[in-house]
Amino acid sequence: MAVPVAAAQKIQLSVDVSKAGAKIDRNLFGQFAEHLGHGVYEGIWVGPDSKIPNTRGIRNDVVAALKALKVPDVRWPGGCFADEYHWRKGIGQQRTVTLNPNWGGVIEPNTFGTHEFMDFLDQIGAEAYLSVNVGSGTPQEAAEWLEYLTTVQPTTLAKERAANGHPAPYKVAFLGIGNESWDCGGNMTPDYYLSQLKTYSRFVRNFNPAQQNNQQMLKIAVGPGGGDSRWTEWTEAIMKAYQSHTWSWDMNGLSLHSYTVVKWPPSYASVGFGEAEYAQILKSTLEMNDLIAKHSAIMDKYDPQKKVALVVDEWGGWYAPLPGSNPGFLAQQNSLRDAVLAALNLNIFARHADRVRMANIAQMINVLQAMILTDKEKMVLTPTYYVYKMYVPFQDATFVPATFDAGTFTHDGITLPRIDAIAAKDKAGKLWLAITNVDPNQSAEIEVTLAGMNAKSAAGETLSASKVDSVNTFDAPNTVVPKPFSAKAQDGKLTLKLEPKSVTAIAVEQ
Ligand code: AHR
């Protein structure tokens, strides 16, 4: 039974507009597209001969949907896949057909390779986050990939790139050096990984003339995958080495992987669940805050100036595979619960924006907590997609501290905060609020006091639905879609009435 605790009480939310926090880096809204299930093949790539409308093989409907999210960067080609990926198999007229042993053992045709990925990024307007193969590759292979991609001088590799259709060098904004090297990426000890990191960091160079000074490619080291001692020791080891690093190697980010799963193997249903599972999953997702705080504290010890970003480049809800799907394809539905989960995590990242400057939800299309689901020519946008759309104004906005007493509600012995909220000023100076009403049954009345501004009204969108497991399907794509939301201010204060289990983003007008 849900027990409403003081649900009738108004929640006071205070925002002091004169105070500014860290920049909420746009890269916190990054995506992850691995060669896994129908994430790349069918989700992005249908091939130029497909009847599905496409541009050079890349689905037009998916591109249009992603453009609206202003996706800052896409991590590719994995995940575990990256540590078995050999880039030369994915360039040129003749592609080598291989296997994808991590994800169902299916055929990997390599038809979506380097040029197709860069074309996809160009079409959606995002930057490249390449994950290079440390597990089964060599520094030389990775170095040659970067030379192929970025050299302007007429080296043999640059000429090969030009012959394959791209004379100009590509921009590679981010370089991931390995993936989960403590596990699927080669089961390395911290010391062994460190020696790899130093070598790759030194020799995998970006030659693009436009990326030599303040546009330099940022190098991201493998970081922890949880909060227990195995992971804190990993963070300690990498950051300690970073503290005494010499001119010959560097790193700009440390990755963190954390899925909301409650327990492995993933067993929670992604649809057809009730409020108990809603509460359990959300309680588990809120652990992200302490996990970030724990690793940030270690990083602060060795890097008090916060030069190294914590990059949460795999996160999201990971549930049981959909009945009848290939379990290696990690196919799941995406419900209103995922919308709330996404908002809670984005808010956590924003609160830690001084250290967390990049995050990539897993994964973009048809895999895990996806933005988009496709089935042949059909496409549907998920509740998570809409949260990302509503949060676009928060990209590169300045965090503004908001204080509130969230209150609590309890369901089946699980106590959660009733609401969560963040505030930020966008680049034009406009104040935005994002408020989540976590309670699945009670609406929340919130009185917003805005020091330093004479608020007149607020307008934006709200996302909710009738059930915690409401989903969008190909037949009913508009079950969970945002609706307009507005409020008038009285005496400079806004009173907002938020639906149960809802995410709301509004701009304040003065
Ligand atoms: O996102 C699915 C997998 O989860 C990734 O390939 C791996 O890095 C992680 O374990």
Coordinates of C-alpha atoms and ligand atoms in Angstrom, one line a residue:
M1 CA 0.0 0.0 0.0
A2 CA 1.2 3.5 -0.8
V3 CA 1.2 5.6 2.3
P4 CA 1.0 9.3 1.4
V5 CA 3.1 11.3 3.9
A6 CA 1.8 14.8 4.2
A7 CA 0.9 14.7 0.5
A8 CA -1.5 17.6 1.0
Q9 CA 1.3 19.9 2.2
K10 CA 2.7 22.4 -0.2
I11 CA 6.3 21.9 -1.0
Q12 CA 8.5 25.0 -0.7
L13 CA 11.1 25.3 -3.4
S14 CA 13.5 28.2 -3.2
V15 CA 15.8 29.3 -6.0
D16 CA 18.3 32.1 -5.6
V17 CA 18.8 33.3 -9.2
S18 CA 21.8 35.4 -8.2
K19 CA 23.8 32.3 -7.3
A20 CA 25.6 30.3 -10.0
G21 CA 27.0 26.9 -9.9
A22 CA 28.9 24.8 -12.4
K23 CA 28.1 24.6 -16.1
I24 CA 25.9 21.6 -16.9
D25 CA 28.0 20.3 -19.7
R26 CA 26.0 19.4 -22.8
N27 CA 28.0 16.2 -22.9
L28 CA 26.0 15.0 -19.9
F29 CA 23.3 14.3 -22.5
G30 CA 25.5 12.0 -24.6
Q31 CA 24.4 8.7 -26.1
F32 CA 25.9 5.2 -26.6
A33 CA 25.5 3.1 -29.7
E34 CA 27.1 -0.3 -29.6
H35 CA 27.1 -3.0 -32.2
L36 CA 24.6 -5.0 -30.2
G37 CA 21.2 -6.4 -31.2
H38 CA 19.3 -4.0 -33.3
G39 CA 21.1 -0.9 -32.0
V40 CA 23.1 -0.2 -35.1
Y41 CA 21.8 -2.6 -37.7
E42 CA 18.1 -1.7 -38.3
G43 CA 18.2 1.0 -35.6
I44 CA 20.5 3.4 -37.5
W45 CA 21.7 1.5 -40.5
V46 CA 19.3 0.0 -43.1
G47 CA 21.6 0.3 -46.1
P48 CA 21.2 2.5 -49.2
D49 CA 19.1 -0.1 -51.0
S50 CA 16.5 -0.3 -48.3
K51 CA 12.9 0.7 -48.9
I52 CA 13.0 2.5 -45.5
P53 CA 13.8 6.2 -46.4
N54 CA 17.5 6.7 -45.8
T55 CA 20.4 8.9 -46.6
R56 CA 23.4 6.9 -47.6
G57 CA 22.0 3.9 -45.7
I58 CA 21.1 5.8 -42.5
R59 CA 17.4 6.0 -41.5
N60 CA 15.9 9.4 -42.1
D61 CA 13.2 9.0 -39.4
V62 CA 15.8 8.2 -36.7
V63 CA 18.1 11.1 -37.8
A64 CA 15.2 13.6 -37.6
A65 CA 14.2 12.4 -34.2
L66 CA 17.8 12.5 -32.8
K67 CA 18.4 16.0 -34.3
A68 CA 15.6 17.3 -32.0
L69 CA 17.6 16.1 -29.0
K70 CA 20.7 18.0 -30.0
V71 CA 22.7 14.9 -29.2
P72 CA 26.2 16.2 -28.1
D73 CA 28.2 13.0 -28.6
V74 CA 27.8 9.3 -29.4
R75 CA 30.1 6.6 -27.9
W76 CA 30.8 3.9 -30.5
P77 CA 31.5 1.0 -31.3
G78 CA 31.1 -0.4 -27.8
G79 CA 31.0 -1.5 -25.0
C80 CA 32.4 -5.0 -24.9
F81 CA 32.2 -5.0 -28.7
A82 CA 34.9 -2.3 -28.8
D83 CA 37.6 -4.6 -27.4
E84 CA 37.0 -7.0 -30.3
Y85 CA 36.6 -4.4 -33.0
H86 CA 39.2 -4.1 -35.7
W87 CA 38.5 -1.0 -37.7
R88 CA 40.1 -2.1 -41.0
K89 CA 37.3 -4.6 -41.4
G90 CA 34.8 -1.8 -41.6
I91 CA 36.3 0.4 -44.3
G92 CA 36.5 0.2 -48.1
Q93 CA 34.4 -1.6 -50.7
Q94 CA 34.9 -5.1 -49.4
R95 CA 34.0 -5.5 -45.8
T96 CA 35.1 -8.5 -43.8
V97 CA 32.3 -10.5 -42.3
T98 CA 33.0 -11.4 -38.7
L99 CA 31.0 -12.5 -35.6
N100 CA 29.7 -10.6 -32.5
P101 CA 30.6 -13.1 -29.8
N102 CA 29.5 -10.8 -26.9
W103 CA 26.0 -10.2 -28.1
G104 CA 24.3 -13.3 -29.4
G105 CA 27.2 -14.6 -31.5
V106 CA 25.5 -13.2 -34.6
I107 CA 27.1 -12.2 -37.9
E108 CA 28.8 -8.8 -37.9
P109 CA 28.8 -7.6 -41.5
N110 CA 30.9 -4.6 -40.8
T111 CA 28.9 -2.6 -43.3
F112 CA 28.5 0.1 -40.7
G113 CA 32.1 1.1 -40.1
T114 CA 34.1 4.3 -39.6
H115 CA 32.8 6.3 -42.5
E116 CA 29.2 5.3 -41.9
F117 CA 29.5 6.3 -38.2
M118 CA 31.0 9.6 -39.0
D119 CA 28.3 10.2 -41.6
F120 CA 25.7 9.4 -39.0
L121 CA 27.2 11.9 -36.6
D122 CA 27.3 14.5 -39.3
Q123 CA 23.6 13.9 -40.1
I124 CA 22.5 14.3 -36.4
G125 CA 25.1 17.0 -35.5
A126 CA 27.0 15.1 -32.8
E127 CA 30.6 14.6 -31.9
A128 CA 32.5 11.3 -32.0
Y129 CA 33.4 9.4 -28.9
L130 CA 35.5 6.5 -30.2
S131 CA 36.2 3.6 -27.9
V132 CA 39.5 2.0 -29.0
N133 CA 40.3 -1.7 -28.7
V134 CA 42.7 -2.3 -25.8
G135 CA 41.6 -5.8 -25.0
S136 CA 42.4 -7.6 -28.3
G137 CA 44.0 -4.9 -30.3
T138 CA 47.3 -3.1 -30.2
P139 CA 48.4 0.5 -29.7
Q140 CA 49.6 0.4 -33.3
E141 CA 46.2 -0.6 -34.6
A142 CA 44.5 2.2 -32.6
A143 CA 47.2 4.7 -33.6
E144 CA 46.7 3.9 -37.3
W145 CA 42.9 4.3 -36.9
L146 CA 43.4 7.8 -35.5
E147 CA 46.0 8.6 -38.2
Y148 CA 43.5 7.4 -40.8
L149 CA 40.7 9.5 -39.4
T150 CA 42.6 12.7 -38.6
T151 CA 45.7 13.3 -40.7
V152 CA 45.6 16.1 -43.2
Q153 CA 49.1 15.4 -44.6
P154 CA 49.2 13.0 -47.6
T155 CA 50.2 9.8 -45.7
T156 CA 49.2 6.5 -47.1
L157 CA 46.4 6.2 -44.6
A158 CA 45.2 9.7 -45.3
K159 CA 45.1 8.9 -49.0
E160 CA 43.2 5.7 -48.3
R161 CA 40.6 7.8 -46.3
A162 CA 40.3 10.1 -49.3
A163 CA 39.9 7.2 -51.7
N164 CA 37.1 5.9 -49.4
G165 CA 35.3 9.2 -49.9
H166 CA 36.5 11.6 -47.2
P167 CA 39.5 13.8 -48.2
A168 CA 39.1 16.1 -45.2
P169 CA 40.3 14.9 -41.8
Y170 CA 37.6 14.0 -39.3
K171 CA 37.2 15.4 -35.9
V172 CA 37.4 12.9 -33.0
A173 CA 36.4 14.8 -29.9
F174 CA 36.7 12.0 -27.4
L175 CA 38.8 8.8 -27.2
G176 CA 37.9 6.0 -24.8
I177 CA 41.0 3.9 -24.0
G178 CA 39.4 0.5 -23.4
N179 CA 36.1 -0.5 -22.0
E180 CA 35.5 -2.3 -18.7
S181 CA 39.1 -3.5 -18.9
W182 CA 38.6 -5.1 -15.4
D183 CA 36.0 -7.4 -16.9
C184 CA 34.8 -8.0 -20.5
G185 CA 37.7 -5.8 -21.7
G186 CA 40.4 -8.2 -20.7
N187 CA 40.0 -8.8 -16.9
M188 CA 43.1 -6.6 -16.2
T189 CA 44.4 -5.6 -12.8
P190 CA 44.7 -1.8 -12.2
D191 CA 48.5 -2.0 -12.7
Y192 CA 48.2 -3.9 -16.0
Y193 CA 45.5 -1.5 -17.3
L194 CA 47.7 1.5 -16.3
S195 CA 50.5 0.3 -18.4
Q196 CA 48.1 0.0 -21.3
L197 CA 46.6 3.4 -20.6
K198 CA 50.0 5.1 -20.6
T199 CA 51.0 3.5 -23.9
Y200 CA 47.7 4.2 -25.7
S201 CA 47.6 7.8 -24.3
R202 CA 51.1 8.4 -25.7
F203 CA 50.8 6.9 -29.1
V204 CA 47.2 7.2 -30.2
R205 CA 47.5 10.7 -31.6
N206 CA 45.0 13.0 -33.1
F207 CA 46.6 14.8 -36.0
N208 CA 43.7 17.0 -37.0
P209 CA 45.2 20.6 -37.2
A210 CA 41.9 22.0 -35.8
Q211 CA 42.3 19.8 -32.7
Q212 CA 45.8 20.9 -31.6
N213 CA 45.1 23.6 -29.0
N214 CA 41.9 24.2 -27.0
Q215 CA 39.9 21.7 -29.2
Q216 CA 42.1 18.8 -28.2
M217 CA 40.7 15.3 -28.2
L218 CA 39.9 14.3 -24.6
K219 CA 41.2 10.9 -23.5
I220 CA 39.0 8.9 -21.2
A221 CA 40.4 6.1 -19.1
V222 CA 38.5 3.0 -17.8
G223 CA 37.2 3.7 -14.4
P224 CA 35.1 1.9 -11.8
G225 CA 32.0 -0.2 -12.3
G226 CA 30.5 0.0 -8.8
G227 CA 31.0 1.2 -5.3
D228 CA 32.7 -1.6 -3.3
S229 CA 36.4 -1.9 -2.5
R230 CA 37.3 -3.4 -5.8
W231 CA 36.1 -0.3 -7.5
T232 CA 37.4 2.3 -5.1
E233 CA 40.8 0.6 -5.3
W234 CA 40.6 0.9 -9.1
T235 CA 39.8 4.6 -8.9
E236 CA 42.6 5.1 -6.3
A237 CA 45.2 3.4 -8.6
I238 CA 44.3 5.3 -11.7
M239 CA 44.0 8.7 -10.0
K240 CA 47.2 8.2 -8.0
A241 CA 49.1 7.5 -11.2
Y242 CA 47.5 10.5 -12.9
Q243 CA 48.7 12.7 -10.0
S244 CA 52.3 11.9 -10.8
H245 CA 51.9 11.6 -14.6
T246 CA 54.6 13.1 -16.7
W247 CA 54.5 14.9 -20.1
S248 CA 54.4 11.6 -22.0
W249 CA 50.9 10.6 -21.1
D250 CA 47.7 12.2 -19.9
M251 CA 44.0 11.6 -19.4
N252 CA 41.1 14.0 -19.2
G253 CA 38.3 11.7 -18.0
L254 CA 37.7 8.6 -15.9
S255 CA 34.7 6.5 -16.8
L256 CA 32.1 5.2 -14.5
H257 CA 29.6 2.4 -15.4
S258 CA 26.5 1.9 -13.3
Y259 CA 23.3 0.3 -14.4
T260 CA 20.0 0.3 -12.5
V261 CA 19.4 -3.4 -12.2
V262 CA 18.8 -4.0 -8.5
K263 CA 20.5 -7.5 -8.8
W264 CA 22.3 -9.4 -11.6
P265 CA 21.2 -11.0 -13.8
P266 CA 18.6 -8.4 -14.8
S267 CA 15.2 -9.8 -13.9
Y268 CA 12.9 -6.8 -13.5
A269 CA 10.2 -6.6 -16.3
S270 CA 10.4 -3.5 -18.5
V271 CA 6.6 -3.5 -18.9
G272 CA 3.7 -5.2 -17.0
F273 CA 4.9 -4.3 -13.5
G274 CA 3.4 -2.5 -10.6
E275 CA 4.2 0.2 -8.1
A276 CA 6.3 -2.1 -5.9
E277 CA 8.8 -2.6 -8.8
Y278 CA 8.5 1.1 -9.6
A279 CA 9.6 2.0 -6.1
Q280 CA 12.4 -0.7 -6.0
I281 CA 13.9 0.4 -9.3
L282 CA 13.8 4.1 -8.4
K283 CA 15.4 3.4 -5.0
S284 CA 18.2 1.6 -6.7
T285 CA 18.7 4.3 -9.3
L286 CA 19.1 7.0 -6.6
E287 CA 22.2 5.2 -5.5
M288 CA 23.9 6.9 -8.4
N289 CA 24.3 10.0 -6.2
D290 CA 26.4 8.2 -3.5
L291 CA 28.4 6.3 -6.1
I292 CA 29.4 9.6 -7.8
A293 CA 30.1 11.2 -4.4
K294 CA 32.3 8.3 -3.4
H295 CA 34.5 8.3 -6.5
S296 CA 34.5 12.1 -6.7
A297 CA 36.0 12.2 -3.2
I298 CA 38.8 9.9 -4.3
M299 CA 39.4 12.0 -7.4
D300 CA 39.4 15.2 -5.3
K301 CA 42.4 13.7 -3.3
Y302 CA 44.6 13.4 -6.4
D303 CA 43.0 16.0 -8.6
P304 CA 41.7 18.8 -6.4
Q305 CA 41.5 21.1 -9.4
K306 CA 39.0 18.7 -11.0
K307 CA 40.9 18.6 -14.3
V308 CA 39.8 15.0 -14.8
A309 CA 36.1 14.6 -15.5
L310 CA 34.1 11.7 -14.2
V311 CA 32.4 10.3 -17.3
V312 CA 29.3 8.2 -16.6
D313 CA 29.5 6.6 -20.0
E314 CA 27.2 3.7 -19.4
W315 CA 24.1 4.1 -17.3
G316 CA 20.4 3.4 -17.4
G317 CA 17.8 0.8 -16.5
W318 CA 18.8 -2.8 -17.4
Y319 CA 15.8 -5.2 -17.3
A320 CA 14.9 -8.7 -18.3
P321 CA 15.0 -9.3 -22.1
L322 CA 11.6 -9.0 -23.7
P323 CA 10.0 -12.4 -24.0
G324 CA 10.7 -14.0 -27.3
S325 CA 13.7 -11.8 -28.0
N326 CA 17.3 -13.0 -28.4
P327 CA 18.7 -12.5 -24.8
G328 CA 21.9 -11.3 -26.3
F329 CA 20.2 -8.4 -27.9
L330 CA 19.2 -6.7 -24.6
A331 CA 15.8 -5.6 -26.0
Q332 CA 13.5 -4.0 -23.4
Q333 CA 10.5 -1.7 -23.4
N334 CA 10.7 1.8 -22.0
S335 CA 8.0 3.1 -19.6
L336 CA 7.0 6.1 -17.7
R337 CA 9.2 4.6 -14.9
D338 CA 12.2 5.1 -17.2
A339 CA 11.3 8.7 -17.8
V340 CA 11.3 9.3 -14.0
L341 CA 14.6 7.3 -13.8
A342 CA 16.2 9.4 -16.5
A343 CA 15.2 12.7 -14.9
L344 CA 16.5 11.6 -11.5
N345 CA 19.9 10.6 -12.9
L346 CA 20.2 13.8 -15.1
N347 CA 19.4 15.8 -11.9
I348 CA 22.2 13.9 -10.0
F349 CA 24.7 14.6 -12.8
A350 CA 23.7 18.3 -12.8
R351 CA 24.3 18.5 -9.1
H352 CA 27.8 17.0 -9.6
A353 CA 28.5 19.1 -12.7
D354 CA 31.8 20.4 -11.4
R355 CA 33.2 16.8 -11.7
V356 CA 30.7 14.9 -13.9
R357 CA 31.0 16.6 -17.3
M358 CA 30.0 13.8 -19.5
A359 CA 27.5 10.9 -19.5
N360 CA 26.2 8.4 -22.1
I361 CA 22.9 6.6 -21.5
A362 CA 22.9 3.0 -22.6
Q363 CA 21.8 2.8 -25.3
M364 CA 20.5 5.0 -28.1
I365 CA 18.2 2.7 -30.1
N366 CA 16.5 -0.7 -29.5
V367 CA 18.9 -1.7 -26.7
L368 CA 18.5 -1.2 -22.9
Q369 CA 17.1 2.2 -21.9
A370 CA 16.6 3.4 -25.5
M371 CA 15.5 6.8 -26.9
I372 CA 14.0 5.1 -29.9
L373 CA 12.5 1.7 -30.8
T374 CA 12.2 0.5 -34.4
D375 CA 10.6 -2.4 -36.1
K376 CA 11.4 -2.5 -39.8
E377 CA 9.9 0.7 -41.2
K378 CA 8.2 1.6 -37.9
M379 CA 9.7 3.9 -35.3
V380 CA 8.4 4.9 -31.9
L381 CA 9.9 7.5 -29.4
T382 CA 10.1 6.4 -25.8
P383 CA 9.3 8.2 -22.6
T384 CA 13.1 8.5 -22.1
Y385 CA 13.4 10.3 -25.4
Y386 CA 10.9 12.9 -24.3
V387 CA 12.8 13.6 -21.1
Y388 CA 15.9 14.2 -23.1
K389 CA 13.9 16.6 -25.4
M390 CA 12.5 18.5 -22.4
Y391 CA 16.0 18.8 -20.9
V392 CA 17.6 20.3 -24.1
P393 CA 17.6 23.8 -22.5
F394 CA 19.8 22.5 -19.7
Q395 CA 22.6 21.7 -22.1
D396 CA 25.5 24.0 -21.3
A397 CA 23.2 25.9 -18.9
T398 CA 24.6 27.2 -15.6
F399 CA 23.4 25.3 -12.5
V400 CA 21.5 27.4 -10.0
P401 CA 21.1 26.0 -6.5
A402 CA 17.6 25.1 -5.6
T403 CA 16.6 24.2 -2.0
F404 CA 13.5 22.2 -1.0
D405 CA 12.2 19.7 1.5
A406 CA 11.1 16.9 -0.8
G407 CA 9.2 15.1 1.8
T408 CA 8.8 11.3 1.4
F409 CA 6.3 8.7 0.4
T410 CA 6.5 5.0 1.3
H411 CA 5.5 2.1 -0.8
D412 CA 5.8 -1.5 0.5
G413 CA 8.5 -0.5 3.0
I414 CA 10.4 1.6 0.4
T415 CA 10.7 5.3 1.2
L416 CA 11.5 7.7 -1.6
P417 CA 11.6 11.5 -1.9
R418 CA 8.3 12.9 -3.2
I419 CA 9.9 15.2 -5.6
D420 CA 13.2 16.1 -7.1
A421 CA 14.2 19.4 -8.8
I422 CA 17.0 21.3 -10.4
A423 CA 17.3 24.9 -11.7
A424 CA 19.6 26.3 -14.3
K425 CA 20.1 29.5 -16.4
D426 CA 20.4 28.8 -20.1
K427 CA 22.9 30.6 -22.4
A428 CA 20.4 33.4 -23.0
G429 CA 20.0 33.9 -19.2
K430 CA 16.5 32.4 -19.0
L431 CA 15.8 30.4 -15.8
W432 CA 14.6 26.8 -16.3
L433 CA 13.2 24.4 -13.7
A434 CA 13.0 20.6 -14.0
I435 CA 10.8 19.1 -11.4
T436 CA 9.9 15.4 -11.0
N437 CA 7.0 14.2 -8.9
V438 CA 8.2 10.7 -8.0
D439 CA 5.0 9.8 -6.1
P440 CA 3.0 7.5 -8.3
N441 CA -0.4 8.4 -6.7
Q442 CA -0.3 11.9 -5.3
S443 CA -0.1 15.2 -7.1
A444 CA 2.4 17.6 -5.7
E445 CA 1.7 21.3 -5.1
I446 CA 4.9 23.3 -5.1
E447 CA 5.4 26.9 -4.2
V448 CA 8.4 28.3 -5.9
T449 CA 10.2 31.4 -4.4
L450 CA 12.6 33.0 -6.8
A451 CA 15.0 35.4 -5.1
G452 CA 16.6 37.9 -7.4
M453 CA 13.8 37.8 -10.0
N454 CA 10.3 39.1 -10.4
A455 CA 8.6 36.0 -11.9
K456 CA 5.4 36.6 -13.8
S457 CA 4.7 33.2 -15.2
A458 CA 6.2 29.9 -16.3
A459 CA 5.6 27.6 -19.3
G460 CA 7.0 24.4 -20.6
E461 CA 6.0 20.8 -20.8
T462 CA 5.0 18.0 -18.5
L463 CA 5.3 14.2 -19.1
S464 CA 3.1 11.7 -17.3
A465 CA 0.7 8.8 -18.1
S466 CA -2.0 6.8 -16.3
K467 CA 0.3 3.9 -15.1
V468 CA 3.8 3.6 -13.9
D469 CA 4.4 1.0 -16.6
S470 CA 2.7 3.0 -19.4
V471 CA 4.7 2.7 -22.6
N472 CA 4.6 3.9 -26.2
T473 CA 4.1 1.1 -28.8
F474 CA 4.1 1.1 -32.6
D475 CA 0.3 0.9 -32.4
A476 CA -0.1 3.4 -29.7
P477 CA 2.9 5.8 -29.9
N478 CA 1.3 8.7 -28.0
T479 CA 0.5 7.1 -24.6
V480 CA 3.4 8.9 -22.9
V481 CA 4.0 12.2 -24.6
P482 CA 4.6 15.7 -23.1
K483 CA 1.8 18.1 -22.7
P484 CA 2.0 21.9 -22.4
F485 CA 2.2 23.2 -18.9
S486 CA 2.0 26.7 -17.6
A487 CA 1.5 28.6 -14.4
K488 CA 1.0 32.2 -13.4
A489 CA 2.9 33.9 -10.5
Q490 CA 1.4 35.7 -7.6
D491 CA 3.5 38.1 -5.6
G492 CA 6.5 36.8 -7.5
K493 CA 5.8 33.2 -6.4
L494 CA 4.8 30.3 -8.7
T495 CA 2.4 27.7 -7.6
L496 CA 2.8 24.5 -9.6
K497 CA 0.5 21.5 -9.4
L498 CA 2.4 18.5 -10.7
E499 CA 0.7 15.2 -11.7
P500 CA 1.7 12.0 -9.9
K501 CA 4.7 10.3 -11.5
S502 CA 5.5 13.2 -13.8
V503 CA 8.5 15.1 -15.2
T504 CA 8.1 18.8 -15.8
A505 CA 10.4 21.3 -17.4
I506 CA 9.5 25.0 -17.5
A507 CA 11.0 28.3 -18.3
V508 CA 10.3 31.2 -15.9
E509 CA 9.3 34.5 -17.5
Q510 CA 9.7 37.8 -15.7
Ligands
AHR1 O1 25.7 -1.8 -22.6 C1 25.9 -3.2 -22.6 C2 27.2 -3.6 -22.0 O2 27.2 -3.3 -20.7 C3 28.4 -3.0 -22.6 O3 28.8 -3.6 -23.8 C4 29.4 -3.2 -21.5 O4 30.4 -2.2 -21.5 C5 28.6 -3.2 -20.2 O5 28.9 -4.3 -19.4

